[in-house]
């Protein structure tokens, strides 16, 4: 019976432990210390990555921490979403300041915030509902894809017709206003990028 193959970290060269190392899709491995230089949620949102892609994520994370975080001045927020419409930046708060990644709106390919209501409660005239906020987001630089519930137990209003067979729901207070600001800033950032490309 042969000895197990010794695996070394592609970043620092140290021998890695079979239980704690991270295997990349190009066959390289990272030790825990090196893999933690990029927030786990960011690498997970990028899918199966190579060492080169890991480097790009790490470079962007440093750029976000050292450059974009200095620029960011919040103009609008809703739940865990924060927007700086002046500098065309945004992030969603995971409650982990050291893992915060600020994205540039010009690199945003897809964004949807959806309210998923539960069951109507209350009387016939005034009814309420609690639901979840589902965020779908894709960026091109760095490449990320996120589809997850970012808030639960968010209250809103709903109403039924006289027979109670149809239910209509409203988005929670403040959500539509935030989305208007966000989409306007996103459009402006995209138009600005297109204009630069045409020059």
PDB file of N, CA and C in Angstrom, residues 141-196:
ATOM      1  N   UNK A 141     -17.233  41.584 -14.223  1.00  0.00           N
ATOM      2  CA  UNK A 141     -15.882  41.840 -13.717  1.00  0.00           C
ATOM      3  C   UNK A 141     -15.952  42.243 -12.249  1.00  0.00           C
ATOM      4  N   UNK A 142     -15.708  41.270 -11.358  1.00  0.00           N
ATOM      5  CA  UNK A 142     -15.357  39.885 -11.641  1.00  0.00           C
ATOM      6  C   UNK A 142     -16.602  39.095 -12.008  1.00  0.00           C
ATOM      7  N   UNK A 143     -16.404  37.910 -12.609  1.00  0.00           N
ATOM      8  CA  UNK A 143     -17.580  37.106 -12.921  1.00  0.00           C
ATOM      9  C   UNK A 143     -18.153  36.547 -11.615  1.00  0.00           C
ATOM     10  N   UNK A 144     -19.424  36.833 -11.356  1.00  0.00           N
ATOM     11  CA  UNK A 144     -20.131  36.255 -10.217  1.00  0.00           C
ATOM     12  C   UNK A 144     -21.572  36.011 -10.623  1.00  0.00           C
ATOM     13  N   UNK A 145     -22.191  35.062  -9.963  1.00  0.00           N
ATOM     14  CA  UNK A 145     -23.626  34.835 -10.137  1.00  0.00           C
ATOM     15  C   UNK A 145     -24.205  34.504  -8.772  1.00  0.00           C
ATOM     16  N   UNK A 146     -25.201  35.264  -8.373  1.00  0.00           N
ATOM     17  CA  UNK A 146     -25.832  35.082  -7.073  1.00  0.00           C
ATOM     18  C   UNK A 146     -27.335  34.964  -7.251  1.00  0.00           C
ATOM     19  N   UNK A 147     -27.906  33.989  -6.610  1.00  0.00           N
ATOM     20  CA  UNK A 147     -29.370  33.870  -6.522  1.00  0.00           C
ATOM     21  C   UNK A 147     -29.668  33.344  -5.130  1.00  0.00           C
ATOM     22  N   UNK A 148     -30.047  34.243  -4.264  1.00  0.00           N
ATOM     23  CA  UNK A 148     -30.271  33.840  -2.875  1.00  0.00           C
ATOM     24  C   UNK A 148     -31.240  34.772  -2.164  1.00  0.00           C
ATOM     25  N   UNK A 149     -31.810  34.247  -1.105  1.00  0.00           N
ATOM     26  CA  UNK A 149     -32.685  35.033  -0.250  1.00  0.00           C
ATOM     27  C   UNK A 149     -31.821  35.912   0.628  1.00  0.00           C
ATOM     28  N   UNK A 150     -32.028  37.232   0.556  1.00  0.00           N
ATOM     29  CA  UNK A 150     -31.185  38.139   1.336  1.00  0.00           C
ATOM     30  C   UNK A 150     -31.915  38.713   2.546  1.00  0.00           C
ATOM     31  N   UNK A 151     -33.228  38.490   2.641  1.00  0.00           N
ATOM     32  CA  UNK A 151     -33.978  38.962   3.815  1.00  0.00           C
ATOM     33  C   UNK A 151     -35.256  38.144   3.948  1.00  0.00           C
ATOM     34  N   UNK A 152     -35.640  37.888   5.175  1.00  0.00           N
ATOM     35  CA  UNK A 152     -36.852  37.120   5.456  1.00  0.00           C
ATOM     36  C   UNK A 152     -37.778  37.931   6.354  1.00  0.00           C
ATOM     37  N   UNK A 153     -39.016  37.461   6.453  1.00  0.00           N
ATOM     38  CA  UNK A 153     -40.017  38.081   7.346  1.00  0.00           C
ATOM     39  C   UNK A 153     -40.209  39.567   7.055  1.00  0.00           C
ATOM     40  N   UNK A 154     -40.215  39.930   5.769  1.00  0.00           N
ATOM     41  CA  UNK A 154     -40.435  41.310   5.368  1.00  0.00           C
ATOM     42  C   UNK A 154     -41.940  41.532   5.194  1.00  0.00           C
ATOM     43  N   UNK A 155     -42.460  42.509   5.917  1.00  0.00           N
ATOM     44  CA  UNK A 155     -43.911  42.731   5.908  1.00  0.00           C
ATOM     45  C   UNK A 155     -44.339  43.628   4.748  1.00  0.00           C
ATOM     46  N   UNK A 156     -45.528  43.330   4.251  1.00  0.00           N
ATOM     47  CA  UNK A 156     -46.125  44.144   3.206  1.00  0.00           C
ATOM     48  C   UNK A 156     -47.646  44.057   3.329  1.00  0.00           C
ATOM     49  N   UNK A 157     -48.339  44.686   2.360  1.00  0.00           N
ATOM     50  CA  UNK A 157     -49.798  44.681   2.361  1.00  0.00           C
ATOM     51  C   UNK A 157     -50.322  43.824   1.224  1.00  0.00           C
ATOM     52  N   UNK A 158     -51.496  43.262   1.427  1.00  0.00           N
ATOM     53  CA  UNK A 158     -52.151  42.509   0.377  1.00  0.00           C
ATOM     54  C   UNK A 158     -53.650  42.709   0.512  1.00  0.00           C
ATOM     55  N   UNK A 159     -54.363  42.375  -0.528  1.00  0.00           N
ATOM     56  CA  UNK A 159     -55.821  42.459  -0.449  1.00  0.00           C
ATOM     57  C   UNK A 159     -56.430  41.373  -1.318  1.00  0.00           C
ATOM     58  N   UNK A 160     -57.660  41.027  -0.980  1.00  0.00           N
ATOM     59  CA  UNK A 160     -58.368  40.009  -1.753  1.00  0.00           C
ATOM     60  C   UNK A 160     -59.633  40.619  -2.327  1.00  0.00           C
ATOM     61  N   UNK A 161     -60.166  39.978  -3.345  1.00  0.00           N
ATOM     62  CA  UNK A 161     -61.454  40.430  -3.853  1.00  0.00           C
ATOM     63  C   UNK A 161     -62.556  40.015  -2.866  1.00  0.00           C
ATOM     64  N   UNK A 162     -63.774  40.394  -3.146  1.00  0.00           N
ATOM     65  CA  UNK A 162     -64.881  40.179  -2.200  1.00  0.00           C
ATOM     66  C   UNK A 162     -65.066  38.697  -1.866  1.00  0.00           C
ATOM     67  N   UNK A 163     -64.872  37.854  -2.861  1.00  0.00           N
ATOM     68  CA  UNK A 163     -65.069  36.419  -2.624  1.00  0.00           C
ATOM     69  C   UNK A 163     -63.851  35.742  -2.012  1.00  0.00           C
ATOM     70  N   UNK A 164     -62.725  36.479  -1.993  1.00  0.00           N
ATOM     71  CA  UNK A 164     -61.498  35.921  -1.414  1.00  0.00           C
ATOM     72  C   UNK A 164     -60.768  34.969  -2.333  1.00  0.00           C
ATOM     73  N   UNK A 165     -61.140  34.942  -3.602  1.00  0.00           N
ATOM     74  CA  UNK A 165     -60.511  33.998  -4.538  1.00  0.00           C
ATOM     75  C   UNK A 165     -59.250  34.544  -5.195  1.00  0.00           C
ATOM     76  N   UNK A 166     -59.092  35.872  -5.204  1.00  0.00           N
ATOM     77  CA  UNK A 166     -57.921  36.470  -5.815  1.00  0.00           C
ATOM     78  C   UNK A 166     -57.190  37.335  -4.788  1.00  0.00           C
ATOM     79  N   UNK A 167     -55.888  37.239  -4.812  1.00  0.00           N
ATOM     80  CA  UNK A 167     -55.062  38.010  -3.882  1.00  0.00           C
ATOM     81  C   UNK A 167     -54.097  38.863  -4.688  1.00  0.00           C
ATOM     82  N   UNK A 168     -53.993  40.138  -4.339  1.00  0.00           N
ATOM     83  CA  UNK A 168     -52.989  41.009  -4.949  1.00  0.00           C
ATOM     84  C   UNK A 168     -52.042  41.490  -3.856  1.00  0.00           C
ATOM     85  N   UNK A 169     -50.762  41.526  -4.185  1.00  0.00           N
ATOM     86  CA  UNK A 169     -49.736  41.880  -3.217  1.00  0.00           C
ATOM     87  C   UNK A 169     -49.049  43.171  -3.627  1.00  0.00           C
ATOM     88  N   UNK A 170     -48.626  43.935  -2.644  1.00  0.00           N
ATOM     89  CA  UNK A 170     -47.800  45.110  -2.888  1.00  0.00           C
ATOM     90  C   UNK A 170     -46.365  44.793  -2.471  1.00  0.00           C
ATOM     91  N   UNK A 171     -45.416  45.425  -3.151  1.00  0.00           N
ATOM     92  CA  UNK A 171     -44.040  45.303  -2.687  1.00  0.00           C
ATOM     93  C   UNK A 171     -43.910  46.017  -1.342  1.00  0.00           C
ATOM     94  N   UNK A 172     -42.980  45.582  -0.505  1.00  0.00           N
ATOM     95  CA  UNK A 172     -42.790  46.240   0.793  1.00  0.00           C
ATOM     96  C   UNK A 172     -42.458  47.724   0.624  1.00  0.00           C
ATOM     97  N   UNK A 173     -42.775  48.487   1.640  1.00  0.00           N
ATOM     98  CA  UNK A 173     -42.520  49.923   1.624  1.00  0.00           C
ATOM     99  C   UNK A 173     -41.042  50.217   1.371  1.00  0.00           C
ATOM    100  N   UNK A 174     -40.784  51.097   0.424  1.00  0.00           N
ATOM    101  CA  UNK A 174     -39.414  51.518   0.117  1.00  0.00           C
ATOM    102  C   UNK A 174     -38.740  50.724  -0.981  1.00  0.00           C
ATOM    103  N   UNK A 175     -39.263  49.549  -1.297  1.00  0.00           N
ATOM    104  CA  UNK A 175     -38.607  48.689  -2.292  1.00  0.00           C
ATOM    105  C   UNK A 175     -38.684  49.276  -3.701  1.00  0.00           C
ATOM    106  N   UNK A 176     -39.866  49.710  -4.117  1.00  0.00           N
ATOM    107  CA  UNK A 176     -40.023  50.249  -5.469  1.00  0.00           C
ATOM    108  C   UNK A 176     -39.211  51.523  -5.656  1.00  0.00           C
ATOM    109  N   UNK A 177     -39.177  52.382  -4.637  1.00  0.00           N
ATOM    110  CA  UNK A 177     -38.402  53.626  -4.725  1.00  0.00           C
ATOM    111  C   UNK A 177     -36.915  53.325  -4.886  1.00  0.00           C
ATOM    112  N   UNK A 178     -36.418  52.356  -4.087  1.00  0.00           N
ATOM    113  CA  UNK A 178     -35.007  51.989  -4.197  1.00  0.00           C
ATOM    114  C   UNK A 178     -34.698  51.448  -5.580  1.00  0.00           C
ATOM    115  N   UNK A 179     -35.561  50.569  -6.085  1.00  0.00           N
ATOM    116  CA  UNK A 179     -35.332  49.979  -7.405  1.00  0.00           C
ATOM    117  C   UNK A 179     -35.328  51.037  -8.507  1.00  0.00           C
ATOM    118  N   UNK A 180     -36.161  52.069  -8.371  1.00  0.00           N
ATOM    119  CA  UNK A 180     -36.154  53.159  -9.344  1.00  0.00           C
ATOM    120  C   UNK A 180     -34.800  53.867  -9.364  1.00  0.00           C
ATOM    121  N   UNK A 181     -34.287  54.197  -8.171  1.00  0.00           N
ATOM    122  CA  UNK A 181     -32.973  54.839  -8.077  1.00  0.00           C
ATOM    123  C   UNK A 181     -31.881  53.921  -8.628  1.00  0.00           C
ATOM    124  N   UNK A 182     -31.958  52.640  -8.265  1.00  0.00           N
ATOM    125  CA  UNK A 182     -30.935  51.680  -8.679  1.00  0.00           C
ATOM    126  C   UNK A 182     -30.911  51.535 -10.199  1.00  0.00           C
ATOM    127  N   UNK A 183     -32.086  51.344 -10.797  1.00  0.00           N
ATOM    128  CA  UNK A 183     -32.143  51.140 -12.250  1.00  0.00           C
ATOM    129  C   UNK A 183     -31.706  52.379 -13.014  1.00  0.00           C
ATOM    130  N   UNK A 184     -32.022  53.556 -12.480  1.00  0.00           N
ATOM    131  CA  UNK A 184     -31.582  54.796 -13.131  1.00  0.00           C
ATOM    132  C   UNK A 184     -30.056  54.895 -13.123  1.00  0.00           C
ATOM    133  N   UNK A 185     -29.454  54.628 -11.958  1.00  0.00           N
ATOM    134  CA  UNK A 185     -27.991  54.678 -11.845  1.00  0.00           C
ATOM    135  C   UNK A 185     -27.352  53.611 -12.730  1.00  0.00           C
ATOM    136  N   UNK A 186     -27.923  52.424 -12.757  1.00  0.00           N
ATOM    137  CA  UNK A 186     -27.408  51.323 -13.590  1.00  0.00           C
ATOM    138  C   UNK A 186     -27.447  51.706 -15.062  1.00  0.00           C
ATOM    139  N   UNK A 187     -28.562  52.300 -15.491  1.00  0.00           N
ATOM    140  CA  UNK A 187     -28.685  52.741 -16.879  1.00  0.00           C
ATOM    141  C   UNK A 187     -27.634  53.792 -17.212  1.00  0.00           C
ATOM    142  N   UNK A 188     -27.456  54.755 -16.323  1.00  0.00           N
ATOM    143  CA  UNK A 188     -26.467  55.811 -16.557  1.00  0.00           C
ATOM    144  C   UNK A 188     -25.056  55.245 -16.621  1.00  0.00           C
ATOM    145  N   UNK A 189     -24.761  54.284 -15.773  1.00  0.00           N
ATOM    146  CA  UNK A 189     -23.428  53.666 -15.772  1.00  0.00           C
ATOM    147  C   UNK A 189     -23.190  52.898 -17.069  1.00  0.00           C
ATOM    148  N   UNK A 190     -24.225  52.223 -17.559  1.00  0.00           N
ATOM    149  CA  UNK A 190     -24.119  51.448 -18.801  1.00  0.00           C
ATOM    150  C   UNK A 190     -23.976  52.369 -20.001  1.00  0.00           C
ATOM    151  N   UNK A 191     -24.766  53.452 -20.032  1.00  0.00           N
ATOM    152  CA  UNK A 191     -24.682  54.417 -21.124  1.00  0.00           C
ATOM    153  C   UNK A 191     -23.303  55.065 -21.151  1.00  0.00           C
ATOM    154  N   UNK A 192     -22.780  55.391 -19.972  1.00  0.00           N
ATOM    155  CA  UNK A 192     -21.443  55.988 -19.883  1.00  0.00           C
ATOM    156  C   UNK A 192     -20.372  55.041 -20.407  1.00  0.00           C
ATOM    157  N   UNK A 193     -20.511  53.751 -20.105  1.00  0.00           N
ATOM    158  CA  UNK A 193     -19.547  52.763 -20.579  1.00  0.00           C
ATOM    159  C   UNK A 193     -19.634  52.607 -22.100  1.00  0.00           C
ATOM    160  N   UNK A 194     -20.863  52.597 -22.637  1.00  0.00           N
ATOM    161  CA  UNK A 194     -21.039  52.492 -24.081  1.00  0.00           C
ATOM    162  C   UNK A 194     -20.443  53.688 -24.814  1.00  0.00           C
ATOM    163  N   UNK A 195     -20.602  54.885 -24.207  1.00  0.00           N
ATOM    164  CA  UNK A 195     -20.063  56.101 -24.816  1.00  0.00           C
ATOM    165  C   UNK A 195     -18.534  56.063 -24.848  1.00  0.00           C
ATOM    166  N   UNK A 196     -17.919  55.537 -23.780  1.00  0.00           N
ATOM    167  CA  UNK A 196     -16.457  55.418 -23.738  1.00  0.00           C
ATOM    168  C   UNK A 196     -15.971  54.437 -24.812  1.00  0.00           C
TER     169      UNK A 196
END
